[in-house]
XYZ file of N, CA and C in Angstrom:
510
model
N 0.832 -1.186 0.000
C 0.000 0.000 0.000
C 0.871 1.241 0.000
N 0.288 2.272 -0.568
C 1.008 3.524 -0.654
C 0.348 4.516 0.299
N 1.109 4.969 1.258
C 0.620 5.972 2.192
C 1.362 7.258 1.933
N 0.628 8.311 1.753
C 1.214 9.617 1.501
C 0.886 10.497 2.689
N 1.907 11.048 3.281
C 1.667 11.947 4.408
C 1.275 13.322 3.879
N 0.601 14.061 4.687
C 0.188 15.397 4.279
C 1.379 16.319 4.061
N 2.481 16.034 4.730
C 3.672 16.869 4.566
C 4.288 16.696 3.186
N 4.117 15.526 2.551
C 4.736 15.297 1.246
C 3.859 15.762 0.086
N 2.599 16.144 0.344
C 1.726 16.598 -0.731
C 2.252 17.828 -1.465
N 2.811 18.831 -0.779
C 3.341 19.986 -1.526
C 4.472 19.594 -2.474
N 5.177 18.500 -2.202
C 6.258 18.062 -3.085
C 5.709 17.287 -4.285
N 4.607 16.580 -4.093
C 4.041 15.741 -5.159
C 3.217 16.584 -6.134
N 2.499 17.579 -5.642
C 1.590 18.361 -6.481
C 2.289 19.000 -7.680
N 3.469 19.640 -7.531
C 4.115 20.220 -8.709
C 4.509 19.164 -9.755
N 4.856 17.975 -9.316
C 5.227 16.911 -10.256
C 4.006 16.477 -11.057
N 2.878 16.311 -10.372
C 1.647 15.912 -11.057
C 1.206 16.995 -12.032
N 1.272 18.241 -11.618
C 0.893 19.354 -12.489
C 1.827 19.417 -13.696
N 3.116 19.187 -13.487
C 4.094 19.203 -14.580
C 3.764 18.129 -15.622
N 3.457 16.922 -15.154
C 3.105 15.846 -16.083
C 1.790 16.141 -16.806
N 0.821 16.696 -16.086
C -0.462 17.029 -16.698
C -0.293 18.083 -17.787
N 0.556 19.068 -17.517
C 0.816 20.111 -18.519
C 1.476 19.502 -19.754
N 2.417 18.587 -19.553
C 3.081 17.938 -20.693
C 2.097 17.098 -21.512
N 1.204 16.382 -20.832
C 0.214 15.566 -21.541
C -0.721 16.454 -22.364
N -1.177 17.545 -21.763
C -2.038 18.474 -22.494
C -1.284 19.067 -23.682
N -0.009 19.394 -23.493
C 0.795 19.942 -24.594
C 0.946 18.923 -25.726
N 1.142 17.666 -25.382
C 1.262 16.614 -26.405
C -0.038 16.501 -27.194
N -1.169 16.482 -26.498
C -2.455 16.344 -27.176
C -2.789 17.568 -28.025
N -2.455 18.745 -27.528
C -2.680 19.964 -28.310
C -1.787 19.963 -29.552
N -0.530 19.559 -29.385
C 0.381 19.494 -30.533
C -0.113 18.485 -31.569
N -0.640 17.366 -31.115
C -1.178 16.368 -32.044
C -2.398 16.927 -32.773
N -3.256 17.632 -32.063
C -4.434 18.235 -32.684
C -4.014 19.244 -33.753
N -3.044 20.085 -33.423
C -2.572 21.096 -34.373
C -1.912 20.418 -35.577
N -1.097 19.395 -35.325
C -0.437 18.682 -36.427
C -1.471 18.017 -37.335
N -2.505 17.422 -36.754
C -3.549 16.784 -37.561
C -4.297 17.826 -38.393
N -4.575 18.986 -37.812
C -5.237 20.058 -38.563
C -4.360 20.549 -39.709
N -3.060 20.686 -39.444
C -2.137 21.127 -40.494
C -2.107 20.121 -41.635
N -2.047 18.836 -41.293
C -2.038 17.795 -42.330
C -3.344 17.821 -43.114
N -4.477 17.942 -42.413
C -5.773 17.973 -43.098
C -5.912 19.163 -44.031
N -5.282 20.283 -43.701
C -5.359 21.476 -44.551
C -4.306 21.457 -45.655
N -3.098 20.951 -45.353
C -1.994 21.100 -46.302
C -1.992 20.061 -47.412
N -2.410 18.836 -47.150
C -2.330 17.809 -48.192
C -3.242 18.139 -49.374
N -4.498 18.547 -49.175
C -5.284 18.949 -50.359
C -4.684 20.148 -51.085
N -4.099 21.080 -50.340
C -3.472 22.239 -50.963
C -2.263 21.821 -51.794
N -1.451 20.927 -51.250
C -0.286 20.434 -51.988
C -0.732 19.693 -53.243
N -1.789 18.898 -53.122
C -2.309 18.161 -54.282
C -2.720 19.125 -55.386
N -3.421 20.189 -55.038
C -3.857 21.172 -56.029
C -2.644 21.857 -56.663
N -1.624 22.188 -55.868
C -0.431 22.830 -56.404
C 0.310 21.919 -57.376
N 0.386 20.624 -57.053
C 1.060 19.682 -57.943
C 0.309 19.580 -59.268
N -1.014 19.510 -59.193
C -1.812 19.426 -60.424
C -1.652 20.694 -61.252
N -1.628 21.853 -60.605
C -1.444 23.113 -61.328
C -0.074 23.176 -62.006
N 0.966 22.710 -61.317
C 2.301 22.674 -61.934
C 2.327 21.742 -63.142
N 1.642 20.617 -63.021
C 1.611 19.672 -64.135
C 0.835 20.258 -65.315
N -0.182 21.048 -65.042
C -0.927 21.705 -66.124
C -0.059 22.702 -66.872
N 0.839 23.379 -66.143
C 1.746 24.326 -66.790
C 2.592 23.642 -67.850
N 3.022 22.434 -67.545
C 3.878 21.698 -68.461
C 3.067 20.819 -69.419
N 1.753 20.910 -69.350
C 0.899 20.182 -70.270
C 0.776 18.696 -69.993
N 1.112 18.263 -68.788
C 1.062 16.830 -68.490
C -0.130 16.427 -67.638
N -0.910 17.362 -67.165
C -2.033 17.006 -66.290
C -3.264 16.700 -67.132
N -3.956 15.674 -66.759
C -5.233 15.357 -67.374
C -6.164 14.856 -66.277
N -7.333 14.460 -66.657
C -8.327 14.042 -65.671
C -7.878 12.798 -64.917
N -7.127 11.915 -65.570
C -6.652 10.698 -64.922
C -5.641 11.012 -63.819
N -4.766 11.979 -64.064
C -3.789 12.380 -63.046
C -4.505 13.005 -61.857
N -5.522 13.797 -62.123
C -6.274 14.430 -61.039
C -7.005 13.385 -60.197
N -7.571 12.370 -60.846
C -8.242 11.305 -60.109
C -7.258 10.550 -59.225
N -6.110 10.225 -59.785
C -5.099 9.489 -59.018
C -4.606 10.330 -57.846
N -4.380 11.608 -58.078
C -3.920 12.494 -57.002
C -4.968 12.599 -55.899
N -6.242 12.672 -56.268
C -7.310 12.753 -55.260
C -7.367 11.477 -54.435
N -7.245 10.346 -55.091
C -7.311 9.064 -54.387
C -6.135 8.900 -53.433
N -4.922 9.116 -53.933
C -3.727 8.906 -53.109
C -3.611 9.933 -51.995
N -4.011 11.177 -52.249
C -3.909 12.186 -51.192
C -4.877 11.886 -50.055
N -6.053 11.360 -50.370
C -7.003 10.993 -49.313
C -6.475 9.879 -48.429
N -5.919 8.846 -49.058
C -5.347 7.734 -48.299
C -4.159 8.212 -47.465
N -3.289 9.009 -48.057
C -2.105 9.503 -47.349
C -2.502 10.381 -46.165
N -3.491 11.244 -46.363
C -3.948 12.142 -45.287
C -4.479 11.347 -44.102
N -5.316 10.360 -44.366
C -5.882 9.542 -43.282
C -4.789 8.779 -42.542
N -3.839 8.222 -43.287
C -2.761 7.451 -42.674
C -1.898 8.326 -41.774
N -1.541 9.511 -42.239
C -0.685 10.402 -41.450
C -1.415 10.881 -40.196
N -2.694 11.201 -40.307
C -3.452 11.670 -39.133
C -3.571 10.553 -38.090
N -3.830 9.332 -38.530
C -3.903 8.208 -37.588
C -2.554 7.984 -36.918
N -1.468 8.078 -37.677
C -0.129 7.907 -37.095
C 0.162 9.005 -36.070
N -0.232 10.228 -36.351
C -0.017 11.336 -35.406
C -0.747 11.059 -34.095
N -2.004 10.645 -34.158
C -2.780 10.406 -32.941
C -2.278 9.194 -32.177
N -1.875 8.144 -32.872
C -1.312 6.985 -32.170
C -0.026 7.360 -31.435
N 0.813 8.133 -32.088
C 2.049 8.590 -31.450
C 1.740 9.470 -30.242
N 0.752 10.336 -30.360
C 0.380 11.203 -29.239
C -0.145 10.394 -28.060
N -0.926 9.366 -28.345
C -1.457 8.525 -27.267
C -0.324 7.787 -26.563
N 0.601 7.239 -27.333
C 1.733 6.521 -26.727
C 2.590 7.478 -25.904
N 2.839 8.672 -26.428
C 3.638 9.652 -25.675
C 2.918 10.083 -24.401
N 1.599 10.238 -24.459
C 0.832 10.628 -23.273
C 0.862 9.533 -22.214
N 0.749 8.289 -22.650
C 0.839 7.178 -21.701
C 2.211 7.138 -21.047
N 3.256 7.336 -21.825
C 4.620 7.342 -21.273
C 4.777 8.479 -20.268
N 4.230 9.630 -20.598
C 4.337 10.790 -19.707
C 3.537 10.589 -18.426
N 2.465 9.829 -18.488
C 1.661 9.603 -17.290
C 2.233 8.500 -16.404
N 3.339 7.902 -16.827
C 4.009 6.921 -15.986
C 3.746 5.482 -16.360
N 3.022 5.246 -17.426
C 2.752 3.881 -17.870
C 3.970 3.370 -18.627
N 4.423 2.169 -18.277
C 5.541 1.560 -18.985
C 5.016 1.033 -20.310
N 5.408 1.682 -21.406
C 4.826 1.338 -22.701
C 5.535 0.174 -23.385
N 6.678 -0.271 -22.871
C 7.380 -1.409 -23.459
C 6.520 -2.664 -23.488
N 6.027 -3.105 -22.338
C 5.139 -4.273 -22.358
C 3.852 -4.029 -23.138
N 3.378 -2.796 -23.130
C 2.171 -2.468 -23.876
C 2.402 -2.648 -25.375
N 3.530 -2.166 -25.869
C 3.852 -2.320 -27.290
C 4.113 -3.776 -27.649
N 4.786 -4.507 -26.769
C 5.024 -5.932 -27.020
C 3.705 -6.697 -27.048
N 2.834 -6.385 -26.105
C 1.522 -7.023 -26.080
C 0.704 -6.674 -27.307
N 0.806 -5.426 -27.765
C 0.098 -5.020 -28.974
C 0.624 -5.785 -30.184
N 1.927 -6.044 -30.195
C 2.493 -6.834 -31.291
C 1.971 -8.253 -31.302
N 1.905 -8.865 -30.128
C 1.396 -10.237 -30.032
C -0.088 -10.274 -30.390
N -0.855 -9.313 -29.887
C -2.281 -9.251 -30.211
C -2.461 -8.991 -31.708
N -1.626 -8.134 -32.265
C -1.689 -7.871 -33.700
C -1.422 -9.112 -34.525
N -0.469 -9.926 -34.084
C -0.182 -11.175 -34.778
C -1.372 -12.124 -34.690
N -1.968 -12.237 -33.505
C -3.125 -13.120 -33.335
C -4.315 -12.639 -34.159
N -4.551 -11.336 -34.154
C -5.651 -10.787 -34.943
C -5.369 -10.969 -36.429
N -4.100 -10.853 -36.803
C -3.724 -11.062 -38.202
C -4.055 -12.458 -38.681
N -3.804 -13.453 -37.841
C -4.163 -14.811 -38.215
C -5.680 -14.988 -38.221
N -6.354 -14.376 -37.270
C -7.800 -14.527 -37.173
C -8.557 -13.740 -38.229
N -7.972 -12.658 -38.686
C -8.652 -11.788 -39.649
C -7.922 -11.802 -40.985
N -7.708 -12.976 -41.514
C -6.958 -13.091 -42.769
C -7.692 -12.415 -43.926
N -9.020 -12.447 -43.911
C -9.759 -11.775 -44.977
C -9.543 -10.271 -44.932
N -9.506 -9.710 -43.719
C -9.259 -8.280 -43.578
C -7.867 -7.931 -44.080
N -6.877 -8.719 -43.709
C -5.502 -8.479 -44.161
C -5.423 -8.634 -45.675
N -6.114 -9.641 -46.204
C -6.136 -9.851 -47.657
C -6.742 -8.637 -48.354
N -7.833 -8.086 -47.796
C -8.458 -6.903 -48.382
C -7.525 -5.699 -48.328
N -6.802 -5.534 -47.208
C -5.866 -4.417 -47.093
C -4.740 -4.513 -48.113
N -4.180 -5.703 -48.262
C -3.091 -5.889 -49.221
C -3.605 -5.698 -50.647
N -4.782 -6.239 -50.938
C -5.364 -6.061 -52.275
C -5.632 -4.583 -52.552
N -6.154 -3.866 -51.556
C -6.401 -2.437 -51.714
C -5.135 -1.661 -51.961
N -4.061 -2.042 -51.273
C -2.780 -1.378 -51.481
C -2.290 -1.591 -52.910
N -2.413 -2.813 -53.413
C -1.978 -3.084 -54.780
C -2.871 -2.390 -55.806
N -4.171 -2.292 -55.538
C -5.056 -1.570 -56.451
C -4.623 -0.114 -56.549
N -4.271 0.484 -55.405
C -3.832 1.880 -55.418
C -2.476 2.039 -56.094
N -1.540 1.147 -55.783
C -0.198 1.273 -56.355
C -0.177 1.009 -57.855
N -1.003 0.082 -58.300
C -1.032 -0.246 -59.720
C -1.972 0.650 -60.509
N -2.650 1.566 -59.815
C -3.506 2.556 -60.461
C -4.609 1.894 -61.285
N -5.224 0.859 -60.740
C -6.258 0.125 -61.465
C -7.580 0.876 -61.487
N -7.977 1.429 -60.345
C -9.248 2.142 -60.230
C -8.987 3.418 -59.435
N -9.644 4.504 -59.855
C -9.491 5.775 -59.157
C -10.865 6.343 -58.818
N -10.885 7.313 -57.924
C -12.134 8.005 -57.596
C -12.636 8.693 -58.861
N -13.947 8.649 -59.082
C -14.650 9.227 -60.236
C -14.490 8.414 -61.516
N -13.933 7.210 -61.442
C -13.935 6.297 -62.580
C -15.297 5.628 -62.673
N -15.650 5.197 -63.848
C -16.827 4.350 -64.019
C -16.315 2.925 -64.090
N -16.844 2.054 -63.235
C -16.335 0.689 -63.147
C -17.488 -0.291 -62.959
N -17.187 -1.555 -63.266
C -18.111 -2.648 -62.993
C -17.399 -3.591 -62.036
N -17.972 -3.772 -60.851
C -17.385 -4.642 -59.837
C -18.423 -5.691 -59.473
N -18.077 -6.948 -59.629
C -18.977 -8.067 -59.334
C -20.331 -7.906 -60.016
N -20.320 -7.422 -61.256
C -21.547 -7.276 -62.015
C -22.331 -6.013 -61.733
N -21.854 -5.164 -60.830
C -22.528 -3.911 -60.490
C -21.740 -2.758 -61.084
N -22.378 -1.978 -61.927
C -21.701 -0.851 -62.564
C -22.044 0.446 -61.874
N -21.142 1.414 -62.004
C -21.397 2.726 -61.435
C -20.138 3.556 -61.315
N -20.272 4.657 -60.616
C -19.187 5.606 -60.413
C -18.463 5.286 -59.113
N -17.141 5.261 -59.154
C -16.347 5.003 -57.945
C -16.407 6.269 -57.086
N -17.096 6.181 -55.950
C -17.275 7.331 -55.065
C -16.128 7.471 -54.069
N -15.483 6.358 -53.737
C -14.382 6.424 -52.778
C -13.593 5.133 -52.777
N -12.325 5.270 -52.439
C -11.441 4.106 -52.327
C -10.699 4.220 -51.009
N -10.759 3.160 -50.224
C -9.974 3.050 -49.006
C -9.019 1.887 -49.186
N -8.183 1.653 -48.208
C -7.289 0.508 -48.315
C -8.062 -0.800 -48.290
N -9.243 -0.808 -47.701
C -9.985 -2.053 -47.546
C -11.202 -2.161 -48.445
N -11.791 -1.057 -48.848
C -13.035 -1.106 -49.605
C -13.034 -0.143 -50.785
N -13.903 -0.453 -51.741
C -14.207 0.461 -52.839
C -15.695 0.779 -52.724
N -16.036 2.055 -52.748
C -17.422 2.496 -52.651
C -17.866 2.872 -54.055
N -18.901 2.180 -54.507
C -19.388 2.345 -55.881
C -20.826 2.853 -55.841
N -21.083 3.970 -56.490
C -22.445 4.497 -56.597
C -23.021 3.949 -57.892
N -24.049 3.098 -57.746
C -24.650 2.420 -58.889
C -25.348 3.381 -59.826
N -25.685 2.896 -61.013
C -26.345 3.720 -62.016
C -27.728 4.164 -61.559
N -28.344 3.399 -60.651
C -29.654 3.761 -60.127
C -29.574 4.593 -58.849
N -28.371 4.983 -58.441
C -28.181 5.823 -57.261
C -27.852 5.073 -55.987
N -27.877 3.749 -55.997
C -27.554 2.994 -54.789
C -26.057 3.014 -54.546
N -25.708 2.955 -53.287
C -24.299 2.930 -52.892
C -23.936 1.506 -52.492
N -22.912 0.959 -53.137
C -22.449 -0.390 -52.860
C -21.018 -0.315 -52.344
N -20.712 -1.107 -51.329
C -19.370 -1.161 -50.757
C -18.812 -2.552 -51.028
N -17.665 -2.593 -51.718
C -17.027 -3.854 -52.072
C -15.687 -3.966 -51.373
N -15.380 -5.163 -50.815
C -14.051 -5.333 -50.218
C -12.982 -5.389 -51.301
């Protein structure tokens, strides 16, 4: 058991306040970084397309590919920022993150074996994006359903059918 005397409270309070301030600073910095990424990636995408238009190399296909890849990149970077902020906050609050990360690795391996279809969809989605097979705003037929590609994620393709229905394909 931990017994704290009243005489030691003035010594502990500044330490707790110091850690709390650092945790708040980490979370605020992560929020600001995520906002910067959310604002800057679409702006950078537009600038790249404009530069390519100057040289006569931009067309609708390049714009579609840029829109698709910038969306995936933006989401990935924002998730990485928040995960890093959470880990840093846990470390600052006194949690030993070594066993936590090791346990997450073991759980990740177990989930990977259990969710092979999910992993297969993620890998397939990555190859679809890298090989530039389908882009946002393309017209495609997937499993016999035709329509406009409304969105592409690493795991799914969202297809708006010719009749207006929205279909999600792994």
